[in-house]
XYZ file of C-alpha atoms in Angstrom:
736
model
C 162.234 184.471 -6.170
C 163.997 182.905 -9.171
C 166.134 179.826 -8.663
C 169.282 181.593 -9.838
C 168.697 184.878 -8.045
C 171.384 187.517 -8.435
C 171.768 190.775 -6.572
C 170.026 192.500 -9.449
C 167.099 190.070 -9.339
C 166.470 190.560 -5.626
C 166.324 194.330 -6.076
C 163.658 196.371 -7.779
C 164.229 196.341 -11.526
C 165.574 199.657 -12.825
C 163.653 201.762 -15.310
C 165.966 200.770 -18.167
C 164.983 197.127 -17.672
C 161.289 197.901 -18.017
C 162.103 200.069 -21.015
C 163.942 197.150 -22.643
C 161.056 194.802 -21.838
C 158.597 197.279 -23.321
C 160.699 197.523 -26.484
C 160.663 193.734 -26.790
C 156.858 193.671 -26.636
C 156.636 196.614 -29.026
C 158.923 194.874 -31.529
C 156.833 191.713 -31.273
C 153.585 193.620 -31.793
C 154.803 195.760 -34.707
C 156.325 192.857 -36.627
C 153.167 190.814 -36.175
C 150.904 193.645 -37.312
C 153.068 194.797 -40.212
C 151.368 193.936 -43.500
C 148.896 191.599 -41.809
C 146.067 192.899 -44.023
C 147.962 191.596 -47.065
C 148.306 188.054 -45.734
C 146.779 185.292 -47.816
C 145.085 182.234 -46.382
C 147.095 179.041 -46.351
C 145.191 175.912 -47.301
C 145.127 174.773 -43.675
C 143.724 178.167 -42.690
C 141.109 177.799 -45.441
C 139.947 174.518 -43.902
C 139.695 176.327 -40.556
C 137.379 179.079 -41.855
C 135.399 177.410 -44.656
C 132.661 176.377 -42.207
C 132.597 179.672 -40.313
C 130.377 182.592 -41.250
C 132.019 184.683 -43.963
C 132.061 188.482 -43.693
C 128.730 190.162 -44.405
C 130.147 191.852 -47.496
C 130.649 188.388 -49.018
C 127.130 187.246 -48.116
C 125.707 190.364 -49.776
C 127.449 189.701 -53.114
C 125.239 188.742 -56.083
C 127.757 185.983 -56.819
C 127.618 184.562 -53.302
C 125.690 181.368 -54.109
C 128.063 180.352 -56.892
C 131.091 181.197 -54.727
C 129.694 179.105 -51.904
C 129.061 176.155 -54.205
C 132.559 176.355 -55.723
C 134.400 176.648 -52.410
C 132.231 174.335 -50.338
C 131.765 177.171 -47.833
C 129.014 176.197 -45.453
C 128.484 178.111 -42.217
C 127.611 175.715 -39.421
C 124.726 176.524 -37.089
C 126.304 175.000 -33.996
C 129.746 174.496 -32.547
C 129.307 170.727 -32.558
C 128.485 170.728 -36.259
C 131.521 172.931 -36.925
C 133.791 170.586 -34.990
C 132.355 167.569 -36.792
C 132.954 169.115 -40.204
C 136.473 170.127 -39.245
C 137.178 166.557 -38.273
C 135.915 165.457 -41.681
C 138.377 167.853 -43.374
C 141.193 166.896 -41.017
C 140.609 163.806 -38.858
C 143.439 164.871 -36.545
C 141.836 168.193 -35.585
C 141.142 168.678 -31.877
C 138.363 170.864 -30.462
C 140.053 173.387 -28.142
C 141.207 176.020 -30.637
C 138.353 175.471 -33.079
C 135.785 175.987 -30.339
C 137.344 179.364 -29.581
C 137.501 180.252 -33.285
C 133.811 179.407 -33.693
C 132.863 181.493 -30.643
C 134.981 184.427 -31.881
C 133.454 184.247 -35.361
C 129.880 184.137 -34.027
C 130.076 186.624 -31.176
C 133.009 188.972 -31.874
C 133.682 189.401 -35.591
C 133.247 187.556 -38.886
C 136.249 189.317 -40.417
C 139.260 187.245 -41.451
C 141.497 190.104 -40.296
C 139.883 189.947 -36.859
C 140.675 186.226 -36.640
C 144.298 187.019 -37.488
C 144.372 189.656 -34.752
C 142.994 187.020 -32.394
C 146.084 184.949 -33.233
C 148.312 187.997 -32.698
C 146.874 188.329 -29.207
C 147.815 184.722 -28.469
C 151.291 185.374 -29.860
C 151.755 188.322 -27.521
C 150.661 186.165 -24.590
C 153.385 183.695 -25.586
C 156.043 186.434 -25.316
C 154.834 187.283 -21.812
C 154.840 183.627 -20.724
C 158.358 183.071 -22.094
C 159.554 186.038 -20.077
C 157.805 184.787 -16.949
C 159.284 181.285 -17.311
C 162.784 182.670 -17.823
C 162.462 185.035 -14.891
C 161.280 182.276 -12.567
C 163.945 179.806 -13.709
C 167.054 181.929 -14.149
C 166.270 185.557 -13.362
C 164.687 188.509 -15.103
C 167.714 189.140 -17.341
C 167.457 185.619 -18.776
C 163.698 186.042 -19.178
C 164.183 189.285 -21.090
C 166.667 187.714 -23.521
C 164.440 184.676 -24.092
C 161.403 186.907 -24.705
C 163.413 188.942 -27.225
C 164.309 185.759 -29.131
C 160.649 184.729 -29.204
C 159.616 188.226 -30.303
C 162.028 188.206 -33.267
C 161.587 184.538 -34.160
C 160.496 184.143 -37.824
C 158.614 180.935 -37.023
C 156.611 182.403 -34.166
C 156.024 185.594 -36.153
C 154.488 183.453 -38.898
C 152.207 181.363 -36.676
C 151.190 184.411 -34.619
C 149.430 185.750 -37.736
C 147.884 182.539 -39.044
C 144.261 181.463 -38.599
C 145.386 178.065 -37.414
C 145.730 176.021 -34.280
C 149.496 176.403 -33.841
C 149.524 179.858 -32.240
C 147.113 178.557 -29.623
C 149.247 175.414 -29.222
C 152.309 177.585 -28.505
C 150.389 179.619 -25.925
C 148.937 176.542 -24.207
C 152.374 174.887 -24.143
C 154.046 177.870 -22.493
C 151.206 178.235 -19.998
C 151.656 174.552 -19.181
C 155.408 175.061 -18.740
C 154.875 178.024 -16.402
C 152.243 176.369 -14.225
C 154.266 173.147 -14.159
C 157.305 174.818 -12.678
C 155.055 176.472 -10.136
C 153.566 173.193 -8.914
C 156.999 171.522 -9.018
C 158.245 174.225 -6.653
C 155.484 173.499 -4.178
C 152.735 175.791 -5.437
C 149.423 175.757 -3.608
C 145.903 174.904 -4.721
C 145.686 177.952 -6.975
C 148.623 176.786 -9.076
C 147.454 173.183 -9.136
C 144.051 174.367 -10.351
C 145.642 176.550 -13.014
C 147.887 173.683 -14.109
C 144.865 171.378 -14.406
C 142.933 173.881 -16.526
C 145.903 174.447 -18.832
C 146.468 170.700 -19.117
C 142.874 170.223 -20.219
C 143.236 172.904 -22.899
C 146.601 171.608 -24.053
C 145.731 167.948 -24.556
C 142.597 168.884 -26.530
C 144.534 171.236 -28.812
C 146.697 168.900 -30.905
C 147.238 165.121 -31.069
C 150.942 165.478 -30.300
C 150.478 167.917 -27.406
C 150.659 164.836 -25.172
C 154.434 164.922 -25.737
C 154.655 167.830 -23.293
C 153.373 165.869 -20.264
C 155.735 163.067 -21.328
C 158.676 165.490 -21.129
C 157.522 166.700 -17.723
C 157.016 163.151 -16.460
C 160.569 162.166 -17.432
C 161.895 165.302 -15.791
C 160.102 164.614 -12.517
C 161.104 160.952 -12.538
C 164.761 161.879 -12.974
C 165.037 164.911 -10.701
C 162.226 164.674 -8.127
C 162.042 160.930 -7.615
C 162.313 161.321 -3.852
C 159.250 163.567 -3.673
C 156.660 160.782 -3.836
C 153.815 163.092 -2.920
C 154.537 165.433 -5.833
C 154.919 162.527 -8.269
C 151.671 160.948 -7.140
C 149.604 164.137 -7.205
C 150.951 165.275 -10.563
C 150.663 161.829 -12.141
C 147.050 161.364 -11.061
C 146.105 164.840 -12.307
C 147.719 164.307 -15.716
C 146.263 160.826 -16.110
C 142.760 161.979 -15.227
C 142.892 164.893 -17.680
C 145.039 163.498 -20.482
C 143.779 159.919 -20.791
C 140.372 160.869 -22.303
C 142.143 163.006 -24.901
C 144.622 160.205 -25.528
C 141.747 157.774 -26.056
C 140.230 160.241 -28.526
C 143.548 160.474 -30.411
C 143.850 156.685 -30.559
C 140.347 156.543 -32.067
C 141.259 158.947 -34.890
C 141.090 157.322 -38.303
C 144.038 159.175 -39.822
C 144.286 159.564 -43.576
C 146.262 156.714 -45.086
C 149.894 157.394 -46.044
C 148.867 157.070 -49.704
C 146.344 159.891 -49.251
C 148.950 162.181 -47.631
C 151.968 162.085 -49.971
C 153.293 165.339 -48.490
C 153.875 163.563 -45.165
C 157.267 161.922 -45.542
C 160.001 161.057 -43.089
C 162.519 163.898 -43.491
C 166.122 163.359 -44.384
C 168.604 163.607 -41.537
C 169.664 167.068 -42.723
C 166.103 168.374 -42.800
C 165.367 166.817 -39.421
C 168.426 168.399 -37.816
C 167.362 171.734 -39.286
C 164.002 171.316 -37.565
C 165.558 170.054 -34.337
C 168.273 172.667 -33.911
C 167.457 175.644 -36.101
C 163.761 176.439 -36.485
C 164.506 180.144 -36.903
C 167.599 179.947 -39.097
C 166.735 180.220 -42.785
C 169.158 178.248 -44.901
C 169.561 175.591 -42.222
C 165.838 175.105 -41.620
C 163.677 174.872 -44.754
C 160.341 176.002 -43.379
C 160.277 179.620 -44.526
C 161.333 181.423 -47.694
C 163.928 184.248 -47.563
C 163.121 187.369 -49.541
C 164.733 190.759 -50.138
C 161.481 192.772 -49.948
C 161.896 194.010 -46.369
C 165.585 194.804 -46.772
C 164.837 196.684 -50.005
C 162.703 199.144 -48.037
C 165.703 200.397 -46.053
C 168.734 199.795 -48.336
C 169.255 199.904 -52.127
C 167.860 196.883 -53.956
C 171.280 195.554 -54.976
C 172.456 195.700 -51.372
C 169.226 194.016 -50.234
C 169.819 191.074 -52.561
C 173.408 190.794 -51.332
C 172.194 190.690 -47.747
C 169.744 187.946 -48.601
C 172.434 186.080 -50.535
C 174.467 185.810 -47.337
C 171.673 184.068 -45.429
C 173.235 180.615 -45.820
C 176.612 181.549 -44.355
C 175.054 183.745 -41.687
C 172.686 180.926 -40.821
C 175.452 178.409 -40.233
C 177.373 180.951 -38.142
C 174.215 181.612 -36.114
C 173.751 177.872 -35.584
C 177.329 177.536 -34.322
C 176.890 180.423 -31.891
C 173.508 179.070 -30.756
C 174.932 175.634 -29.995
C 177.880 177.265 -28.209
C 175.388 179.170 -26.051
C 173.482 175.994 -25.180
C 176.716 174.211 -24.274
C 177.730 177.156 -22.100
C 174.353 177.091 -20.313
C 174.646 173.343 -19.674
C 178.309 173.515 -18.634
C 177.852 176.367 -16.160
C 174.784 174.719 -14.648
C 176.663 171.413 -14.304
C 179.657 173.148 -12.747
C 177.481 174.874 -10.176
C 175.872 171.546 -9.377
C 179.184 169.703 -9.105
C 180.768 172.462 -7.064
C 177.766 172.256 -4.691
C 177.367 175.999 -4.641
C 173.761 175.800 -3.630
C 172.215 175.928 -7.091
C 170.778 172.453 -7.737
C 167.599 173.946 -9.186
C 169.596 175.677 -11.918
C 170.875 172.312 -13.124
C 167.436 170.712 -12.854
C 165.736 173.348 -14.989
C 168.551 173.296 -17.514
C 167.919 169.564 -17.922
C 164.209 170.266 -18.192
C 164.725 172.779 -20.997
C 167.052 170.435 -22.882
C 164.331 167.779 -22.745
C 161.664 170.313 -23.763
C 163.755 171.470 -26.725
C 164.968 168.124 -28.103
C 162.757 165.262 -26.955
C 159.417 165.960 -28.763
C 160.966 166.173 -32.277
C 163.125 163.118 -31.539
C 160.073 161.108 -30.493
C 158.162 162.052 -33.647
C 161.206 161.283 -35.803
C 161.449 157.837 -34.222
C 157.715 157.279 -34.681
C 158.048 158.259 -38.339
C 160.581 155.478 -38.831
C 158.838 152.864 -36.707
C 155.177 153.601 -37.543
C 154.389 156.042 -40.354
C 155.519 159.580 -41.327
C 154.056 161.842 -38.652
C 156.593 164.628 -38.160
C 156.241 168.188 -39.307
C 158.098 171.161 -37.770
C 154.920 172.950 -36.692
C 153.758 169.925 -34.687
C 156.496 170.702 -32.143
C 156.536 174.471 -32.582
C 156.707 174.935 -28.809
C 160.035 173.066 -28.555
C 162.011 176.147 -29.611
C 160.984 177.957 -26.416
C 163.368 175.653 -24.567
C 166.178 176.922 -26.797
C 165.301 180.587 -26.146
C 165.298 180.029 -22.388
C 168.620 178.207 -22.530
C 170.127 181.059 -24.554
C 168.740 183.540 -22.049
C 170.336 181.587 -19.179
C 173.655 181.290 -21.032
C 173.983 184.981 -21.838
C 172.825 186.068 -18.379
C 175.693 184.020 -16.867
C 178.446 185.556 -18.976
C 181.029 187.334 -16.846
C 181.393 191.069 -17.287
C 178.847 193.607 -18.421
C 180.691 194.424 -21.644
C 180.872 190.767 -22.663
C 177.190 190.264 -21.913
C 176.169 193.344 -23.857
C 178.225 192.266 -26.865
C 176.824 188.734 -26.794
C 173.215 189.880 -26.402
C 173.623 192.447 -29.157
C 175.079 189.819 -31.496
C 172.290 187.337 -30.750
C 169.514 189.865 -31.242
C 171.122 191.190 -34.416
C 171.143 187.668 -35.838
C 167.501 187.144 -34.905
C 166.590 190.551 -36.364
C 168.390 189.582 -39.587
C 166.359 186.367 -39.806
C 163.167 188.331 -39.137
C 163.970 190.751 -41.951
C 164.297 187.848 -44.374
C 160.602 186.998 -43.976
C 158.958 190.220 -42.788
C 157.609 191.412 -46.143
C 157.505 188.095 -48.003
C 154.603 185.758 -48.754
C 155.242 182.376 -47.156
C 152.199 180.520 -48.525
C 150.628 180.495 -51.957
C 149.947 184.192 -52.459
C 146.319 183.719 -53.433
C 145.331 187.199 -52.323
C 147.835 188.991 -54.549
C 146.967 186.725 -57.488
C 143.238 187.365 -57.021
C 143.763 191.116 -56.893
C 145.865 190.946 -60.043
C 143.082 189.130 -61.904
C 140.424 191.508 -60.584
C 142.465 194.534 -61.642
C 143.319 193.331 -65.162
C 140.451 191.000 -66.047
C 136.857 191.410 -67.143
C 133.676 189.785 -65.779
C 133.522 187.539 -68.865
C 137.000 186.090 -68.278
C 137.536 182.520 -67.189
C 139.783 181.218 -64.371
C 141.267 177.731 -64.272
C 143.515 176.493 -61.461
C 146.094 173.741 -61.752
C 144.925 171.765 -58.722
C 141.386 170.670 -57.831
C 141.916 170.934 -54.061
C 143.737 174.275 -53.817
C 141.317 175.738 -56.351
C 138.787 175.970 -53.525
C 141.173 177.880 -51.279
C 142.021 180.345 -54.043
C 138.358 181.046 -54.783
C 137.652 181.515 -51.071
C 140.447 184.066 -50.826
C 139.274 185.802 -54.010
C 135.724 186.087 -52.752
C 132.563 186.137 -54.878
C 133.440 187.167 -58.427
C 131.629 187.177 -61.782
C 134.228 185.037 -63.553
C 133.503 181.371 -64.161
C 136.189 179.108 -62.708
C 137.219 175.478 -62.907
C 140.261 173.334 -62.212
C 142.453 170.761 -63.888
C 144.135 167.774 -62.313
C 147.295 167.916 -64.440
C 149.396 170.473 -66.304
C 148.334 168.900 -69.599
C 144.704 169.273 -68.544
C 145.336 172.896 -67.575
C 146.685 173.648 -71.044
C 143.802 171.812 -72.722
C 140.988 173.452 -70.736
C 142.495 176.896 -71.202
C 142.739 176.433 -74.968
C 139.184 175.097 -75.126
C 137.717 177.977 -73.100
C 139.614 180.655 -74.984
C 138.243 179.212 -78.196
C 134.717 179.420 -76.758
C 134.973 182.789 -75.166
C 136.612 184.747 -77.937
C 134.320 186.219 -80.552
C 137.126 187.653 -82.618
C 140.795 188.695 -82.453
C 139.895 192.111 -81.019
C 137.704 190.778 -78.224
C 139.435 191.611 -74.881
C 138.123 188.581 -73.009
C 140.706 186.017 -71.950
C 141.401 183.082 -69.655
C 143.493 183.122 -66.489
C 145.495 180.009 -65.688
C 147.153 179.548 -62.289
C 150.040 177.144 -61.827
C 152.009 176.285 -58.688
C 155.665 176.167 -59.660
C 157.403 173.040 -58.396
C 154.192 171.404 -57.187
C 154.298 168.814 -60.001
C 157.118 167.080 -61.906
C 156.004 168.942 -65.039
C 157.273 172.507 -65.217
C 155.973 175.731 -66.777
C 157.853 175.031 -70.003
C 155.473 172.155 -70.840
C 152.425 174.323 -70.193
C 153.733 177.207 -72.263
C 154.858 175.026 -75.160
C 151.376 173.494 -75.398
C 149.799 176.904 -75.568
C 152.177 178.018 -78.267
C 151.415 174.845 -80.226
C 147.704 175.624 -79.869
C 148.248 179.091 -81.361
C 147.670 181.026 -78.148
C 149.459 184.050 -76.760
C 149.991 184.702 -73.071
C 151.598 186.929 -70.476
C 152.719 185.791 -67.043
C 153.332 187.182 -63.594
C 154.800 185.196 -60.724
C 153.848 185.739 -57.092
C 156.130 184.605 -54.300
C 155.328 182.053 -51.651
C 155.695 178.346 -51.035
C 155.227 177.245 -53.735
C 155.458 180.288 -56.037
C 152.271 180.922 -57.992
C 152.316 181.765 -61.702
C 149.327 183.616 -63.114
C 148.954 183.481 -66.908
C 146.644 185.654 -68.952
C 145.937 183.600 -72.068
C 144.480 185.078 -75.263
C 143.451 183.759 -78.610
C 145.626 184.222 -81.659
C 144.335 184.925 -85.141
C 142.647 181.533 -85.525
C 140.746 179.086 -83.353
C 143.007 177.228 -80.879
C 144.204 173.751 -81.802
C 143.046 171.249 -79.201
C 145.132 168.203 -78.313
C 144.369 164.660 -79.374
C 143.358 162.058 -76.809
C 146.808 160.441 -76.964
C 148.396 163.661 -75.716
C 146.043 164.049 -72.753
C 145.516 162.229 -69.425
C 143.130 159.296 -69.482
C 140.623 161.021 -67.205
C 140.517 164.315 -69.115
C 136.795 163.643 -69.609
C 136.314 164.342 -65.889
C 138.014 167.730 -66.214
C 135.742 168.595 -69.130
C 132.671 167.452 -67.187
C 133.646 169.632 -64.236
C 134.071 172.472 -66.718
C 130.560 171.832 -68.050
C 129.267 171.885 -64.476
C 130.938 175.250 -63.820
C 129.397 176.777 -66.940
C 125.972 175.321 -66.122
C 125.961 176.798 -62.629
C 127.037 180.149 -64.101
C 124.139 180.056 -66.568
C 126.293 179.808 -69.722
C 124.361 176.959 -71.331
C 126.025 176.953 -74.779
C 129.448 176.672 -73.126
C 128.174 173.957 -70.764
C 126.818 172.018 -73.737
C 130.087 172.339 -75.648
C 132.190 171.194 -72.671
C 129.911 168.217 -72.006
C 130.046 167.138 -75.658
C 133.840 167.403 -75.573
C 133.882 165.156 -72.481
C 131.743 162.600 -74.288
C 134.195 162.628 -77.198
C 136.690 161.052 -74.811
C 134.267 158.739 -72.961
C 130.795 158.252 -74.339
C 129.371 156.395 -71.322
C 130.253 158.938 -68.623
C 127.006 159.666 -66.765
C 127.934 163.078 -65.339
C 128.771 164.388 -68.816
C 125.349 163.239 -70.065
C 123.770 164.921 -67.022
C 125.183 168.384 -67.745
C 124.592 167.997 -71.461
C 120.958 167.179 -70.750
C 120.559 170.030 -68.255
C 122.085 172.500 -70.704
C 119.755 171.306 -73.470
C 116.766 171.613 -71.130
C 117.589 175.233 -70.343
C 118.049 175.989 -74.060
C 114.815 174.125 -74.940
C 116.620 171.986 -77.472
C 115.790 168.505 -78.707
C 117.640 165.572 -77.212
C 117.466 166.773 -73.613
C 115.412 163.840 -72.347
C 117.530 161.314 -74.224
C 120.714 162.769 -72.686
C 119.221 162.686 -69.197
C 118.140 159.064 -69.627
C 121.736 158.251 -70.552
C 122.754 159.828 -67.239
C 120.432 157.513 -65.289
C 122.350 154.425 -66.412
C 124.752 153.093 -63.748
C 127.423 153.241 -62.519
C 126.917 156.452 -60.547
C 130.219 156.414 -58.658
C 130.916 160.107 -59.297
C 127.410 161.414 -58.590
C 126.640 163.295 -55.403
C 123.251 164.031 -53.861
C 122.942 167.392 -55.595
C 123.616 165.882 -59.018
C 121.059 163.145 -58.496
C 118.582 165.881 -57.518
C 119.455 167.935 -60.589
C 118.967 164.852 -62.741
C 115.566 164.387 -61.115
C 114.757 168.029 -61.820
C 115.700 167.712 -65.483
C 113.715 164.516 -65.987
C 110.655 166.106 -64.397
C 110.899 169.093 -66.702
C 111.144 166.811 -69.716
C 107.993 164.947 -68.703
C 109.357 161.795 -67.054
C 108.125 161.803 -63.418
C 108.796 158.082 -62.936
C 112.524 158.356 -63.643
C 112.587 161.676 -61.794
C 111.221 159.968 -58.690
C 113.849 157.226 -58.927
C 116.657 159.792 -59.130
C 115.246 161.763 -56.192
C 115.318 158.543 -54.179
C 118.917 158.004 -55.280
C 119.761 161.495 -54.027
C 118.396 160.648 -50.581
C 120.214 157.300 -50.523
C 123.446 158.950 -51.667
C 123.415 161.405 -48.736
C 120.463 161.200 -46.313
C 121.644 164.375 -44.572
C 121.679 166.539 -47.707
C 118.472 168.499 -48.386
C 118.688 168.264 -52.199
C 116.975 164.871 -52.466
C 114.090 166.002 -50.285
C 113.610 169.197 -52.300
C 113.598 167.099 -55.478
C 110.967 164.837 -53.916
C 108.898 167.904 -52.993
C 109.030 169.092 -56.587
C 107.788 165.713 -57.860
C 104.989 165.585 -55.299
C 103.919 169.099 -56.305
C 103.915 168.196 -59.981
C 101.675 165.212 -59.168
C 99.295 167.358 -57.091
C 100.175 165.699 -53.782
C 100.330 168.632 -51.362
C 100.691 166.414 -48.288
C 103.719 164.614 -49.746
C 105.223 167.901 -50.889
C 105.006 169.507 -47.452
C 106.360 166.372 -45.769
C 109.382 166.438 -48.097
C 109.888 170.166 -47.513
C 109.742 169.626 -43.751
C 112.408 166.942 -44.012
C 114.596 169.223 -46.166
C 114.318 172.007 -43.604
C 115.167 169.594 -40.822
C 118.376 168.623 -42.625
C 119.228 172.241 -43.462
C 117.231 174.580 -41.161
C 118.620 177.860 -42.469
C 119.207 176.774 -46.070
C 122.971 177.072 -45.664
C 123.848 173.988 -47.685
C 122.007 174.936 -50.855
C 119.550 177.374 -52.365
C 116.235 175.506 -52.672
C 115.360 177.502 -55.784
C 117.892 175.437 -57.701
C 115.607 172.441 -57.372
C 112.203 174.026 -56.743
C 111.878 177.100 -58.932
C 111.543 175.418 -62.357
C 108.781 173.151 -61.018
C 106.900 175.486 -58.677
C 107.124 178.795 -60.458
C 107.842 178.245 -64.113
C 105.753 176.955 -67.001
C 107.563 176.542 -70.288
C 110.437 178.619 -68.966
C 108.325 181.658 -68.018
C 107.208 182.852 -64.588
C 103.694 181.731 -63.723
C 102.002 184.796 -62.243
C 99.163 182.647 -60.945
C 101.472 181.013 -58.421
C 103.499 183.940 -57.132
C 101.341 184.575 -54.102
C 100.522 180.969 -53.325
C 101.576 179.095 -50.205
C 104.045 177.211 -52.387
C 105.772 180.520 -52.989
C 105.998 181.046 -49.231
C 107.409 177.545 -48.791
C 110.342 178.420 -50.989
C 110.903 181.943 -49.742
C 111.203 180.591 -46.230
C 114.179 178.523 -47.399
C 115.870 181.095 -49.566
C 119.491 181.888 -48.782
């Protein structure tokens, strides 16, 4: 029986109550499913899936190998390897959710949509748990109102569709809340066991999930201090289960503040928006309002007017929300003071106030005293305390008419906030941008992204495609690379091929005007389309004018533009466009003549074209320093030197590949190629065995990249004499 049982709560619920509850769940389900197939990955979601198995349609693409190399996609063969790689991408990641995601991907479905539906299922469980908590604390009417708030919440709608840890965090938090109140009320072994299991899941879900047991500990210390047995049992259970996770969190080597410039201590206004108004757009700044959903049911002009009111409506909603919380606290305090037999009502009101406010306050204090460590999603579960308080407040209003009016007003405000985000992209809309390029581009087009890191996420969302792609580190570099590529690609003014440049608006101090003015100065023409999201994404289709583009001088470009050009040469080399790779590498060397990676790709391009100077260029690449080389590039350098008749230097570079990354198979494959060229079958097979040990299913690389030119080709032509040899079998066994 709930603590604040009314006559209605002690009787069987009428049919209309179950109908209302069913409508709440239906609204939650429909809003979470609406348009889910159009959702684009966020970058955090990309890091969650990049080491899972992609859908089979992606693996079957002829462009799969190049897509995998560009995105860094590498399906892990074990859960432990997946968890280790996730920790490399994000040191703060915890294993609970990611273990489930790995299991789901391996044994249920490899589809990204299926993973989103997995999150929807967790979101629906959250609605049920909110209702159950409200019913047990304040009665079924309060539980229904709280569940309706959670169902229409824009924030929980968003995280219920994401392939990220936060939907699971919300579910684990509410399960912990529900089982906690059960054990606090004297629940038996079944509830203590359930609470222990949920605690174990919770503390291994997120580093800051430990704030929830802290809230509960303060609550018990302040309200149940006389119940020594409860305090002792609960404290020992939490310590036994949470301390190992806490020790793990303390051991995390977080990225330095310099490496995470997006993590800043928020202003007081932004913090209060997070603390008090997660779901109120215009007060909170987490989601982007849009007129798209409103425009489906009212004329477009009216839709934009409705969206234009979101600031004033938001502040009014905040005022009414705070009034509801004050009413819940005041009525609970009055009942306690008047000694009307409802001490539990006051206790759980205090508990919910702590649940709602304390976790963000603790992270805000830590951000000032230690380092910036607060982000609204880290305490996503805190808003459930607000929903339950609002449910309690409205359930206590006197008079049916007053209650109906208040509930209707509250739900209308939440529905308005939901409509502001329902049909709008909230992250970089990579999916829409990729479809736009696929629909209007050609296979010979070129794609260049503004940012080197988010470039990977965009390509993952786009999937394997024939277009060559690269990235730039600055807006000036984006303009320069685009002009250079358009000049290479275009054969004449009537040639339809073009370059696609993607820019995140507001992500850098330099705006689109600088990019566009540079293109105009270079003699280029362009068209643009902007896709919504945070930040908005501009997609430019850039074409050549009547003459060759004018490239910028070194003074007008960033100092490290040679690295952008070298990465461009690498992209062309992997795509098999050797003349373009050669041209990009030579352009890089115009800016810095001693850059080893530029000499590497110049030499490799010359090797493939059978041009003079290949060996000389590769020897230039062997000169230190090799700070920017990875194991694959050392192996490719070894491959090129072997093909140009220099096995001694090739062997040295293969050894450098192994030293650079002993766990990467490339160095061992390069060693196998050298041993084969020298007629040492025993050494070759030993190196191949080591390569397979490091990469059993050839998921990290295609061995043919290193082996084929040495094992199968003589003077650039297939050697028929070797096609049926055991060496052929050695390679086929490792093929992707």
